[in-house]
Coordinates of C-alpha atoms in Angstrom, one line a residue:
M1 CA -27.5 -19.4 -80.5
Q2 CA -30.8 -20.9 -80.5
I3 CA -33.5 -18.5 -81.2
V4 CA -36.5 -20.6 -81.4
D5 CA -37.8 -21.9 -77.9
N6 CA -39.7 -24.8 -77.0
D7 CA -43.0 -22.7 -76.3
F8 CA -45.0 -24.6 -78.8
K9 CA -43.9 -28.0 -77.4
E10 CA -44.8 -26.8 -74.0
I11 CA -48.1 -25.9 -75.0
E12 CA -48.5 -29.2 -76.7
N13 CA -47.3 -31.0 -73.6
K14 CA -49.8 -29.1 -71.4
L15 CA -52.7 -29.7 -73.8
S16 CA -51.9 -33.6 -73.7
Q17 CA -52.3 -33.2 -69.8
I18 CA -55.6 -31.9 -69.8
P19 CA -57.5 -34.1 -67.2
Q20 CA -59.7 -36.7 -68.6
E21 CA -62.6 -35.5 -66.9
K22 CA -62.2 -32.1 -68.5
I23 CA -62.0 -33.7 -72.0
D24 CA -65.2 -35.8 -71.2
E25 CA -66.9 -32.4 -70.1
L26 CA -65.9 -30.9 -73.4
A27 CA -67.1 -33.7 -75.3
S28 CA -70.6 -33.4 -73.7
T29 CA -70.6 -29.7 -75.0
G30 CA -69.3 -30.6 -78.5
E31 CA -65.9 -29.2 -77.8
K32 CA -63.7 -32.2 -78.1
T33 CA -63.4 -32.1 -81.9
L34 CA -62.2 -28.5 -81.5
L35 CA -59.7 -29.8 -78.9
D36 CA -58.3 -32.4 -81.3
N37 CA -58.1 -29.8 -83.8
L38 CA -56.2 -27.3 -81.7
Q39 CA -53.7 -30.1 -80.6
K40 CA -53.2 -30.7 -84.5
I41 CA -52.4 -27.0 -84.9
V42 CA -49.9 -26.9 -81.9
K43 CA -48.1 -29.9 -83.4
Y44 CA -47.7 -28.2 -86.9
S45 CA -46.5 -24.9 -85.2
A46 CA -44.1 -27.0 -83.2
K47 CA -42.7 -28.6 -86.2
L48 CA -42.5 -25.1 -87.9
A49 CA -40.4 -23.8 -85.0
E50 CA -38.0 -26.8 -85.3
I51 CA -37.8 -26.0 -89.1
A52 CA -36.9 -22.5 -88.4
D53 CA -34.4 -23.3 -85.6
A54 CA -32.8 -26.0 -87.9
N55 CA -32.4 -23.2 -90.4
K56 CA -31.0 -20.7 -88.0
L57 CA -34.1 -18.3 -89.4
S58 CA -32.0 -17.5 -92.2
T59 CA -32.1 -18.4 -96.0
S60 CA -28.3 -18.5 -96.2
D61 CA -26.0 -21.3 -95.4
S62 CA -24.1 -19.2 -92.8
T63 CA -25.2 -19.1 -89.3
V64 CA -26.5 -15.6 -88.3
E65 CA -24.8 -14.1 -85.4
F66 CA -27.0 -12.0 -83.0
S67 CA -25.6 -9.6 -80.5
P68 CA -27.8 -10.0 -77.5
Q69 CA -26.5 -6.7 -76.1
S70 CA -27.3 -4.4 -79.1
P71 CA -29.6 -6.0 -81.6
T72 CA -30.4 -4.1 -84.8
L73 CA -33.8 -4.0 -86.7
D74 CA -32.1 -6.2 -89.2
D75 CA -31.6 -8.9 -86.4
Y76 CA -35.4 -8.7 -85.5
D77 CA -36.1 -8.9 -89.4
Q78 CA -34.2 -12.0 -89.6
Q79 CA -36.5 -13.8 -87.3
F80 CA -38.9 -13.8 -90.1
T81 CA -37.2 -16.0 -92.6
I82 CA -39.9 -19.0 -92.2
I83 CA -42.8 -17.0 -91.0
R84 CA -44.0 -14.0 -93.2
K85 CA -42.7 -10.9 -91.9
P86 CA -45.6 -8.7 -90.8
A87 CA -46.3 -5.6 -93.2
I88 CA -46.0 -3.2 -90.4
A89 CA -42.3 -4.0 -90.2
Y90 CA -41.7 -1.7 -93.4
N91 CA -43.4 1.5 -92.4
F92 CA -44.1 1.4 -88.4
Q93 CA -41.6 4.3 -87.8
Q94 CA -43.6 6.7 -89.9
D95 CA -45.6 9.2 -87.9
L96 CA -48.9 8.8 -89.9
I97 CA -48.7 5.0 -89.7
F98 CA -48.3 5.5 -85.9
A99 CA -51.6 7.4 -85.8
Y100 CA -53.3 5.1 -88.4
L101 CA -52.8 2.3 -85.9
Q102 CA -55.2 4.3 -83.6
V103 CA -57.9 3.6 -85.9
A104 CA -57.0 0.4 -88.0
G105 CA -54.5 -1.2 -85.7
P106 CA -54.7 -4.3 -83.3
N107 CA -56.3 -2.0 -80.6
P108 CA -58.6 0.7 -82.4
L109 CA -60.6 1.0 -79.2
V110 CA -58.8 3.5 -77.2
I111 CA -59.1 6.7 -79.3
E112 CA -61.8 9.3 -78.4
Q113 CA -62.6 12.8 -79.0
F114 CA -60.8 15.5 -77.2
Q115 CA -63.1 18.1 -75.6
V116 CA -61.5 19.8 -73.0
S117 CA -57.9 21.1 -72.2
D118 CA -55.7 18.7 -70.4
S119 CA -52.9 19.7 -68.1
R120 CA -51.0 16.5 -69.2
L121 CA -50.7 17.9 -72.7
P122 CA -49.5 21.5 -72.6
V123 CA -49.1 21.9 -76.3
T124 CA -49.0 25.7 -77.3
A125 CA -50.6 27.2 -80.3
E126 CA -47.1 27.7 -81.9
Q127 CA -46.2 24.2 -81.5
Y128 CA -49.4 22.8 -82.9
S129 CA -49.1 25.0 -86.1
Q130 CA -45.7 24.0 -86.5
I131 CA -46.5 20.2 -86.3
A132 CA -49.6 20.6 -88.7
A133 CA -47.2 22.3 -91.1
K134 CA -44.8 19.3 -90.7
F135 CA -47.4 17.0 -92.2
G136 CA -48.5 19.5 -94.9
F137 CA -51.6 21.2 -93.4
A138 CA -52.2 24.9 -92.6
D139 CA -54.1 24.6 -89.1
S140 CA -54.4 26.1 -85.8
L141 CA -54.8 24.6 -82.2
E142 CA -57.9 27.0 -81.8
A143 CA -59.5 26.0 -84.9
A144 CA -58.9 22.3 -84.1
M145 CA -60.5 22.5 -80.8
A146 CA -63.5 24.6 -82.1
D147 CA -64.0 21.8 -84.9
D148 CA -63.7 19.0 -82.6
R149 CA -60.9 17.6 -84.7
L150 CA -58.5 16.5 -81.8
Y151 CA -58.6 13.0 -80.4
I152 CA -56.8 11.5 -77.5
A153 CA -55.6 8.0 -76.7
D154 CA -55.4 7.8 -72.8
Y155 CA -54.0 4.7 -71.0
A156 CA -54.9 5.7 -67.6
L157 CA -56.8 2.4 -67.0
L158 CA -53.3 0.8 -66.7
N159 CA -52.2 3.0 -64.0
S160 CA -52.4 0.3 -61.2
L161 CA -50.0 -1.9 -63.1
V162 CA -46.3 -2.1 -61.6
N163 CA -43.1 -3.1 -63.4
G164 CA -42.7 -6.7 -64.0
S165 CA -39.5 -8.7 -64.6
F166 CA -38.3 -11.5 -66.8
I167 CA -35.8 -14.1 -65.6
S168 CA -33.7 -15.6 -68.4
Q169 CA -30.5 -17.7 -67.5
E170 CA -30.8 -17.0 -64.0
L171 CA -30.6 -13.1 -64.7
E172 CA -33.5 -10.8 -63.8
Q173 CA -34.2 -8.3 -66.2
Q174 CA -36.5 -5.4 -65.2
K175 CA -39.4 -4.6 -67.3
Y176 CA -41.1 -1.2 -67.6
I177 CA -44.6 -0.3 -68.0
A178 CA -45.9 3.4 -68.7
T179 CA -49.3 5.1 -68.7
P180 CA -49.0 7.8 -71.5
V181 CA -51.5 10.0 -73.2
A182 CA -51.2 10.8 -77.0
L183 CA -52.9 13.6 -78.8
F184 CA -53.8 13.4 -82.4
A185 CA -55.5 15.7 -84.9
V186 CA -57.4 15.6 -88.2
P187 CA -56.7 18.2 -90.7
P188 CA -59.4 21.0 -91.6
A189 CA -62.3 20.1 -94.0
D190 CA -60.8 21.9 -96.9
S191 CA -57.6 20.1 -96.6
W192 CA -56.1 18.1 -99.6
S193 CA -56.1 15.1 -97.4
R194 CA -57.4 14.4 -93.9
P195 CA -55.1 11.6 -92.2
L196 CA -55.1 11.5 -88.5
F197 CA -51.8 13.0 -87.5
P198 CA -49.9 12.8 -84.0
V199 CA -49.4 16.1 -82.0
A200 CA -48.0 15.0 -78.8
I201 CA -47.3 12.1 -76.3
S202 CA -46.9 12.8 -72.7
Y203 CA -46.1 10.7 -69.8
Q204 CA -45.2 10.9 -65.9
R205 CA -41.8 11.4 -65.0
T206 CA -42.1 8.6 -62.5
A207 CA -44.9 6.6 -61.5
I208 CA -45.7 8.6 -58.5
S209 CA -44.5 12.1 -60.1
T210 CA -47.2 14.8 -60.9
E211 CA -44.7 16.0 -63.5
W212 CA -45.6 15.1 -67.2
I213 CA -43.0 15.2 -70.0
L214 CA -44.1 16.3 -73.1
F215 CA -42.8 14.9 -76.7
T216 CA -43.7 16.1 -80.2
P217 CA -42.8 15.2 -83.6
L218 CA -40.5 18.3 -83.6
D219 CA -38.2 16.4 -81.2
G220 CA -35.5 14.1 -82.3
E221 CA -34.9 10.3 -81.6
S222 CA -36.9 10.6 -78.4
W223 CA -40.0 11.2 -80.5
M224 CA -39.5 7.6 -81.8
T225 CA -38.8 6.5 -78.4
A226 CA -42.1 8.0 -77.1
K227 CA -44.0 6.4 -79.8
N228 CA -42.6 2.9 -79.1
I229 CA -43.7 3.4 -75.4
V230 CA -47.2 4.3 -76.5
Q231 CA -47.0 1.2 -78.7
M232 CA -45.9 -0.9 -76.0
T233 CA -48.4 0.5 -73.6
D234 CA -51.2 -0.1 -76.4
S235 CA -50.2 -3.6 -76.8
N236 CA -50.6 -4.4 -73.1
Y237 CA -54.1 -2.7 -73.1
H238 CA -54.8 -4.8 -76.1
E239 CA -53.9 -8.2 -74.7
L240 CA -55.3 -7.5 -71.2
I241 CA -58.4 -5.3 -71.8
S242 CA -59.5 -5.2 -75.3
H243 CA -58.8 -9.0 -76.1
L244 CA -59.0 -11.0 -72.9
G245 CA -61.2 -9.0 -70.5
R246 CA -63.7 -7.5 -73.0
T247 CA -64.2 -10.6 -75.3
H248 CA -62.9 -14.0 -74.1
L249 CA -64.1 -13.3 -70.3
V250 CA -67.4 -11.3 -71.5
V251 CA -68.8 -14.0 -73.4
E252 CA -68.1 -16.9 -70.9
P253 CA -70.9 -16.1 -68.2
F254 CA -73.6 -16.8 -70.9
I255 CA -72.5 -20.2 -71.8
V256 CA -73.7 -22.3 -69.0
P257 CA -77.4 -20.6 -68.7
T258 CA -77.6 -21.0 -72.4
N259 CA -76.7 -24.6 -72.2
H260 CA -79.6 -25.0 -69.6
L261 CA -82.3 -24.0 -71.9
P262 CA -84.1 -26.6 -73.5
E263 CA -82.3 -27.9 -76.7
D264 CA -85.2 -26.7 -79.0
H265 CA -85.4 -23.4 -77.5
C266 CA -84.9 -20.6 -80.2
L267 CA -82.3 -18.5 -78.0
R268 CA -80.2 -21.7 -77.5
K269 CA -80.4 -22.7 -81.0
L270 CA -79.2 -19.3 -82.1
L271 CA -76.4 -18.8 -79.5
V272 CA -74.6 -22.3 -79.2
P273 CA -72.6 -22.0 -82.6
H274 CA -71.2 -18.5 -81.4
F275 CA -70.0 -20.2 -78.0
E276 CA -68.2 -23.1 -79.8
G277 CA -64.7 -23.6 -78.3
T278 CA -64.9 -20.7 -75.9
V279 CA -64.8 -22.8 -72.9
L280 CA -61.9 -24.9 -74.2
I281 CA -59.9 -21.9 -75.2
N282 CA -60.7 -19.9 -71.9
Y283 CA -59.6 -23.0 -69.9
G284 CA -56.2 -22.9 -72.0
A285 CA -55.7 -19.5 -71.4
H286 CA -56.1 -19.7 -67.6
A287 CA -53.8 -22.9 -67.2
I288 CA -51.2 -21.8 -69.8
L289 CA -51.1 -18.3 -71.3
V290 CA -51.9 -16.2 -68.2
A291 CA -50.5 -18.9 -65.5
P292 CA -47.6 -17.8 -63.6
G293 CA -44.6 -18.5 -65.7
G294 CA -46.7 -18.4 -68.9
S295 CA -46.4 -16.3 -71.9
V296 CA -48.3 -13.3 -70.5
D297 CA -46.0 -13.4 -67.3
S298 CA -42.9 -13.7 -69.5
L299 CA -43.8 -11.0 -72.3
L300 CA -46.0 -8.4 -70.9
A301 CA -44.7 -5.6 -68.9
S302 CA -46.2 -6.0 -65.7
S303 CA -46.5 -8.8 -63.0
V304 CA -48.8 -11.7 -63.7
G305 CA -50.9 -10.9 -60.8
G306 CA -51.4 -7.4 -62.0
D307 CA -52.1 -8.7 -65.2
Q308 CA -54.8 -11.0 -64.1
A309 CA -56.5 -8.2 -62.0
M310 CA -56.3 -5.7 -64.9
A311 CA -58.1 -8.4 -67.1
A312 CA -61.0 -9.1 -64.5
K313 CA -61.3 -5.4 -63.8
A314 CA -61.8 -4.7 -67.8
T315 CA -64.4 -7.8 -67.8
Q316 CA -66.5 -6.2 -65.0
S317 CA -66.4 -2.9 -66.6
Y318 CA -68.4 -4.6 -69.4
L319 CA -70.5 -7.1 -67.4
F320 CA -71.4 -4.6 -64.9
N321 CA -72.9 -2.3 -67.7
F322 CA -74.1 -4.7 -70.4
N323 CA -76.7 -2.4 -71.8
E324 CA -74.0 0.2 -72.8
I325 CA -71.7 -2.0 -74.7
S326 CA -73.1 -2.6 -78.1
F327 CA -70.8 -1.7 -80.8
P328 CA -72.5 1.5 -81.8
Q329 CA -72.9 2.5 -78.1
T330 CA -69.2 2.2 -77.6
L331 CA -68.4 4.5 -80.5
A332 CA -70.7 6.9 -79.2
N333 CA -69.5 6.8 -75.7
R334 CA -65.9 7.7 -77.4
R335 CA -67.7 10.5 -79.7
V336 CA -66.0 8.8 -82.8
T337 CA -69.3 8.5 -84.9
D338 CA -68.9 11.6 -86.9
I339 CA -67.3 10.6 -90.4
N340 CA -67.0 14.5 -91.1
K341 CA -64.7 15.0 -88.0
L342 CA -62.9 11.7 -88.2
P343 CA -63.1 10.3 -91.8
T344 CA -60.7 7.6 -91.7
Y345 CA -61.7 5.1 -89.2
P346 CA -61.7 1.5 -90.7
Y347 CA -62.6 -0.2 -87.5
R348 CA -65.5 1.9 -87.0
D349 CA -66.9 2.0 -90.6
D350 CA -66.3 -1.9 -91.4
G351 CA -67.4 -2.8 -87.9
L352 CA -71.1 -1.3 -88.5
L353 CA -71.4 -3.0 -91.5
I354 CA -71.0 -6.3 -89.6
W355 CA -73.1 -5.0 -86.7
N356 CA -75.9 -4.0 -89.1
A357 CA -75.9 -7.5 -90.9
I358 CA -75.9 -9.4 -87.4
E359 CA -78.6 -6.9 -85.9
I360 CA -80.9 -7.5 -89.0
W361 CA -80.5 -11.2 -88.7
V362 CA -81.1 -11.6 -85.0
R363 CA -84.4 -9.3 -85.4
D364 CA -85.5 -11.5 -88.4
Y365 CA -84.8 -14.8 -86.5
F366 CA -86.7 -13.6 -83.4
S367 CA -89.5 -12.2 -85.2
I368 CA -90.2 -16.1 -86.1
Y369 CA -90.6 -17.0 -82.6
Y370 CA -92.0 -13.6 -80.8
S371 CA -95.0 -12.1 -82.4
N372 CA -95.0 -9.2 -79.9
D373 CA -93.2 -7.8 -76.9
S374 CA -95.9 -9.7 -74.7
A375 CA -94.3 -12.9 -76.1
V376 CA -91.0 -12.1 -74.9
K377 CA -92.3 -11.2 -71.5
N378 CA -94.1 -14.4 -71.1
D379 CA -91.2 -16.6 -72.2
T380 CA -90.3 -18.1 -68.9
Y381 CA -87.3 -20.0 -70.3
L382 CA -86.1 -16.8 -71.6
Q383 CA -86.6 -15.0 -68.3
T384 CA -85.0 -17.6 -66.1
W385 CA -81.9 -17.4 -68.3
A386 CA -81.6 -13.6 -67.7
S387 CA -82.3 -13.8 -64.2
T388 CA -79.5 -16.4 -63.8
L389 CA -77.2 -14.3 -65.7
V390 CA -77.8 -11.5 -62.9
S391 CA -78.0 -13.5 -60.0
L392 CA -75.1 -13.3 -57.5
Q393 CA -74.9 -17.3 -57.8
G394 CA -74.8 -16.9 -61.6
G395 CA -73.3 -14.3 -64.2
R396 CA -73.7 -11.4 -61.8
L397 CA -74.3 -9.0 -64.7
Q398 CA -75.6 -5.6 -63.9
N399 CA -77.6 -3.1 -66.2
F400 CA -78.9 -5.9 -68.2
G401 CA -82.5 -6.4 -69.6
D402 CA -84.9 -3.7 -70.2
D403 CA -85.2 -2.9 -66.4
G404 CA -81.4 -3.3 -65.7
Q405 CA -82.4 -6.1 -63.3
G406 CA -82.4 -8.9 -65.9
K407 CA -86.0 -8.7 -67.1
F408 CA -86.8 -8.6 -70.8
N409 CA -89.9 -7.0 -71.6
T410 CA -89.3 -5.9 -75.3
I411 CA -88.1 -7.4 -78.8
N412 CA -86.0 -4.4 -79.1
C413 CA -83.8 -5.1 -75.9
L414 CA -83.5 -8.8 -76.7
V415 CA -82.5 -8.1 -80.1
K416 CA -79.7 -5.4 -79.0
T417 CA -78.6 -7.9 -76.2
I418 CA -78.2 -10.9 -78.5
S419 CA -76.7 -8.9 -81.2
T420 CA -74.3 -7.5 -78.8
L421 CA -73.2 -11.0 -77.7
I422 CA -72.9 -12.4 -81.2
F423 CA -71.0 -9.4 -82.3
T424 CA -68.7 -9.8 -79.4
A425 CA -68.1 -13.4 -79.9
S426 CA -67.5 -13.2 -83.5
A427 CA -66.4 -9.7 -85.2
Q428 CA -65.0 -7.8 -82.0
H429 CA -62.9 -10.8 -81.0
A430 CA -61.7 -11.3 -84.8
A431 CA -60.7 -7.5 -84.7
V432 CA -58.3 -8.0 -81.7
N433 CA -57.3 -11.6 -82.0
F434 CA -56.2 -11.7 -85.7
S435 CA -54.3 -8.5 -85.5
Q436 CA -52.0 -10.3 -83.5
Q437 CA -50.3 -11.5 -86.7
E438 CA -49.2 -7.8 -87.1
M439 CA -48.2 -7.8 -83.5
M440 CA -45.5 -10.5 -84.0
Y441 CA -43.0 -7.9 -85.1
T442 CA -41.5 -6.8 -81.8
P443 CA -40.1 -3.3 -82.8
A444 CA -43.4 -2.2 -83.6
F445 CA -45.3 -3.7 -81.1
P446 CA -43.0 -4.4 -78.1
L447 CA -44.9 -6.1 -75.2
A448 CA -42.6 -4.6 -72.5
R449 CA -39.7 -1.9 -72.4
Y450 CA -36.3 -2.8 -70.9
L451 CA -35.3 0.7 -70.1
P452 CA -36.8 3.5 -68.4
A453 CA -38.6 5.9 -70.4
P454 CA -36.6 9.0 -71.5
I455 CA -37.1 12.2 -69.4
N456 CA -35.6 14.7 -71.7
P457 CA -37.1 15.4 -75.2
Q458 CA -33.8 16.1 -76.4
D459 CA -32.2 12.6 -75.4
P460 CA -30.6 11.2 -78.5
E461 CA -30.9 7.6 -77.4
S462 CA -32.4 5.1 -80.0
F463 CA -35.7 3.4 -79.1
I464 CA -34.0 0.0 -80.1
K465 CA -31.9 0.0 -77.0
G466 CA -35.2 -0.5 -74.7
L467 CA -36.7 -3.2 -76.9
P468 CA -37.1 -6.9 -75.7
S469 CA -34.1 -9.0 -76.3
L470 CA -34.0 -11.2 -79.5
T471 CA -35.1 -14.3 -77.2
Q472 CA -38.1 -12.3 -75.9
A473 CA -39.0 -11.3 -79.4
Q474 CA -38.8 -15.0 -80.7
N475 CA -41.1 -15.8 -77.8
Q476 CA -43.5 -13.2 -78.7
I477 CA -43.5 -14.5 -82.3
N478 CA -44.2 -18.0 -81.1
T479 CA -47.1 -17.1 -79.1
L480 CA -48.8 -14.6 -81.2
Y481 CA -48.3 -16.6 -84.4
L482 CA -50.4 -19.4 -82.9
L483 CA -53.1 -17.3 -81.4
G484 CA -53.3 -15.0 -84.6
S485 CA -53.5 -17.8 -87.2
V486 CA -56.1 -20.3 -86.2
Y487 CA -59.1 -19.8 -88.2
Y488 CA -62.1 -22.2 -87.2
T489 CA -65.5 -21.7 -88.6
Q490 CA -67.1 -18.7 -90.4
L491 CA -69.6 -16.2 -89.5
G492 CA -72.8 -16.9 -90.9
K493 CA -72.2 -20.4 -92.2
Y494 CA -74.0 -22.6 -89.5
S495 CA -74.2 -26.2 -89.6
P496 CA -77.2 -27.7 -91.8
S497 CA -78.6 -29.1 -88.5
A498 CA -78.2 -25.8 -86.5
F499 CA -81.8 -24.6 -87.2
P500 CA -85.1 -26.2 -88.0
N501 CA -86.0 -26.6 -91.7
N502 CA -88.3 -23.6 -91.7
N503 CA -88.6 -21.6 -95.0
Q504 CA -89.0 -18.4 -93.2
L505 CA -85.9 -19.0 -91.0
Q506 CA -83.8 -20.0 -94.1
A507 CA -84.8 -17.0 -96.0
A508 CA -83.7 -14.9 -93.1
L509 CA -80.6 -16.9 -92.7
K510 CA -79.8 -16.3 -96.6
K511 CA -80.5 -12.4 -96.2
F512 CA -77.8 -12.5 -93.5
Q513 CA -75.4 -14.5 -95.6
D514 CA -76.0 -12.2 -98.6
N515 CA -75.6 -8.9 -96.3
L516 CA -72.2 -10.5 -95.0
K517 CA -71.2 -11.1 -98.8
A518 CA -72.0 -7.3 -99.6
A519 CA -70.2 -6.2 -96.6
E520 CA -66.9 -8.1 -97.9
T521 CA -67.2 -6.4 -101.2
T522 CA -67.6 -3.0 -99.6
I523 CA -64.5 -3.4 -97.3
K524 CA -62.3 -4.7 -100.0
E525 CA -63.5 -1.6 -102.1
R526 CA -62.5 0.6 -99.1
N527 CA -59.2 -1.2 -98.6
R528 CA -58.1 0.0 -102.1
N529 CA -58.7 3.6 -101.2
A530 CA -55.7 6.1 -100.5
D531 CA -56.9 7.1 -97.2
R532 CA -56.4 3.6 -95.9
L533 CA -52.7 3.6 -95.4
M534 CA -52.7 0.0 -95.1
P535 CA -55.6 -2.5 -96.0
Y536 CA -57.7 -3.4 -92.9
E537 CA -58.8 -7.0 -93.2
F538 CA -59.7 -8.0 -89.8
L539 CA -63.5 -7.7 -90.2
L540 CA -63.7 -9.1 -93.7
P541 CA -66.6 -11.5 -93.0
S542 CA -64.6 -14.4 -94.6
Q543 CA -61.9 -14.0 -91.9
I544 CA -64.5 -13.7 -88.9
P545 CA -65.0 -17.0 -87.0
Q546 CA -68.7 -17.7 -85.5
S547 CA -67.1 -17.9 -81.7
I548 CA -64.2 -17.3 -79.7
N549 CA -62.3 -20.5 -80.3
I550 CA -58.6 -19.5 -80.2

């Protein structure tokens, strides 16, 4: 059976079919070189796929026989003979790893502090104490609530998605989406260790049912299935909302107004390196990945129309409220800033290092050009840029600028806005894009389920039965390997011609680069700590590109 399909060759073919006028347009924006590089990468990946297929994805001389009806975890593992098997493959079934992914996985953006009782999660005091004891902690539900040590991952944003389907060899296979809610807890402050641990998972019996079914770590095999359903839902949330909707599409409206600024304007000089490649990759996503019949349509759980609408909705939720989407603000909105209540949160802790370095750099940079707030207010080019972004004929942003209507009156607001934009284009995208390397392992991150969710917590059915087929798993590897493996440029390393040869500016830039080096050292030290169950490397400055270019 041929396991590796022709996805890479198809992408290569479609890249070669980009209209000449589009290539000319990319050349005028400096992105033609990136197009050439991307085509080379895809050719390399296609060659890798050919090698894998020629070797039957096995190091042995014998042909690997897969059973398409009942694959085992070993069958999924053998798909990684050529490409390195993600580390998550070795421990994804562990409960503490499942919880750890909420704070250090591909999508550490959902978890929030649980403040009020929720009828969807009818966990009893007795159940909670038993679950805490299972993980080695003496705790009560009442104490956890009083100490604000409960956290929730709620996927209700995906409620509008419907089940999709996948057509293989003229047979239509039903896919299933779900919108579970998961409850987690942190042990008391005096505990020997304080890892986040899972308490319960609940989801609706049917899409239109008002009955919610509760699963806990005290249940049998069905608990593993419930965790797998959360991982499937989280993966769809990640791709449509956190990744495509809230990085790629959020940055895009800023590119044209920025290119209309005078070439020597300080804002254009600062932003252009952080937009390199974004037009190209977004065009490719629209034409290939998110198009009907593309990878998103094939792999994700819902229909391509529903997926497109969800990504657009996610984008609007940020662009229509831009003043509230800075990195520190999003953490505060989810009430996850207190390290005493949530001590282990690598995405938060490492992200703040990068945010602080970017914000200091942006403030130092603008201090060279704007001596006071009046200078910002009187910069007609800046004000035109902002007014274009809020206009109905432009970016249609809302809650943008000091007055929320696209007017910048202060240096502080300008610094926060541009820091948010640069962070989104660099660190935020890196966190959700390069983690796709881990998501190549389908059993840990299924992009769809192929059986209805169990409705009986005592159901002994293995979670493996509902996983995507080996063919779909290989498609997932092909797509996510390409998207998660391309590193082009590095945060803080601007081209020599990016800025004027100004001593004050060069000093500010060196300070930025030094801060990033210090952050790199700190993150590497943190990754050696026992509280990090797996190293979190997606926000190492050396692994963060300047822009969204893949």
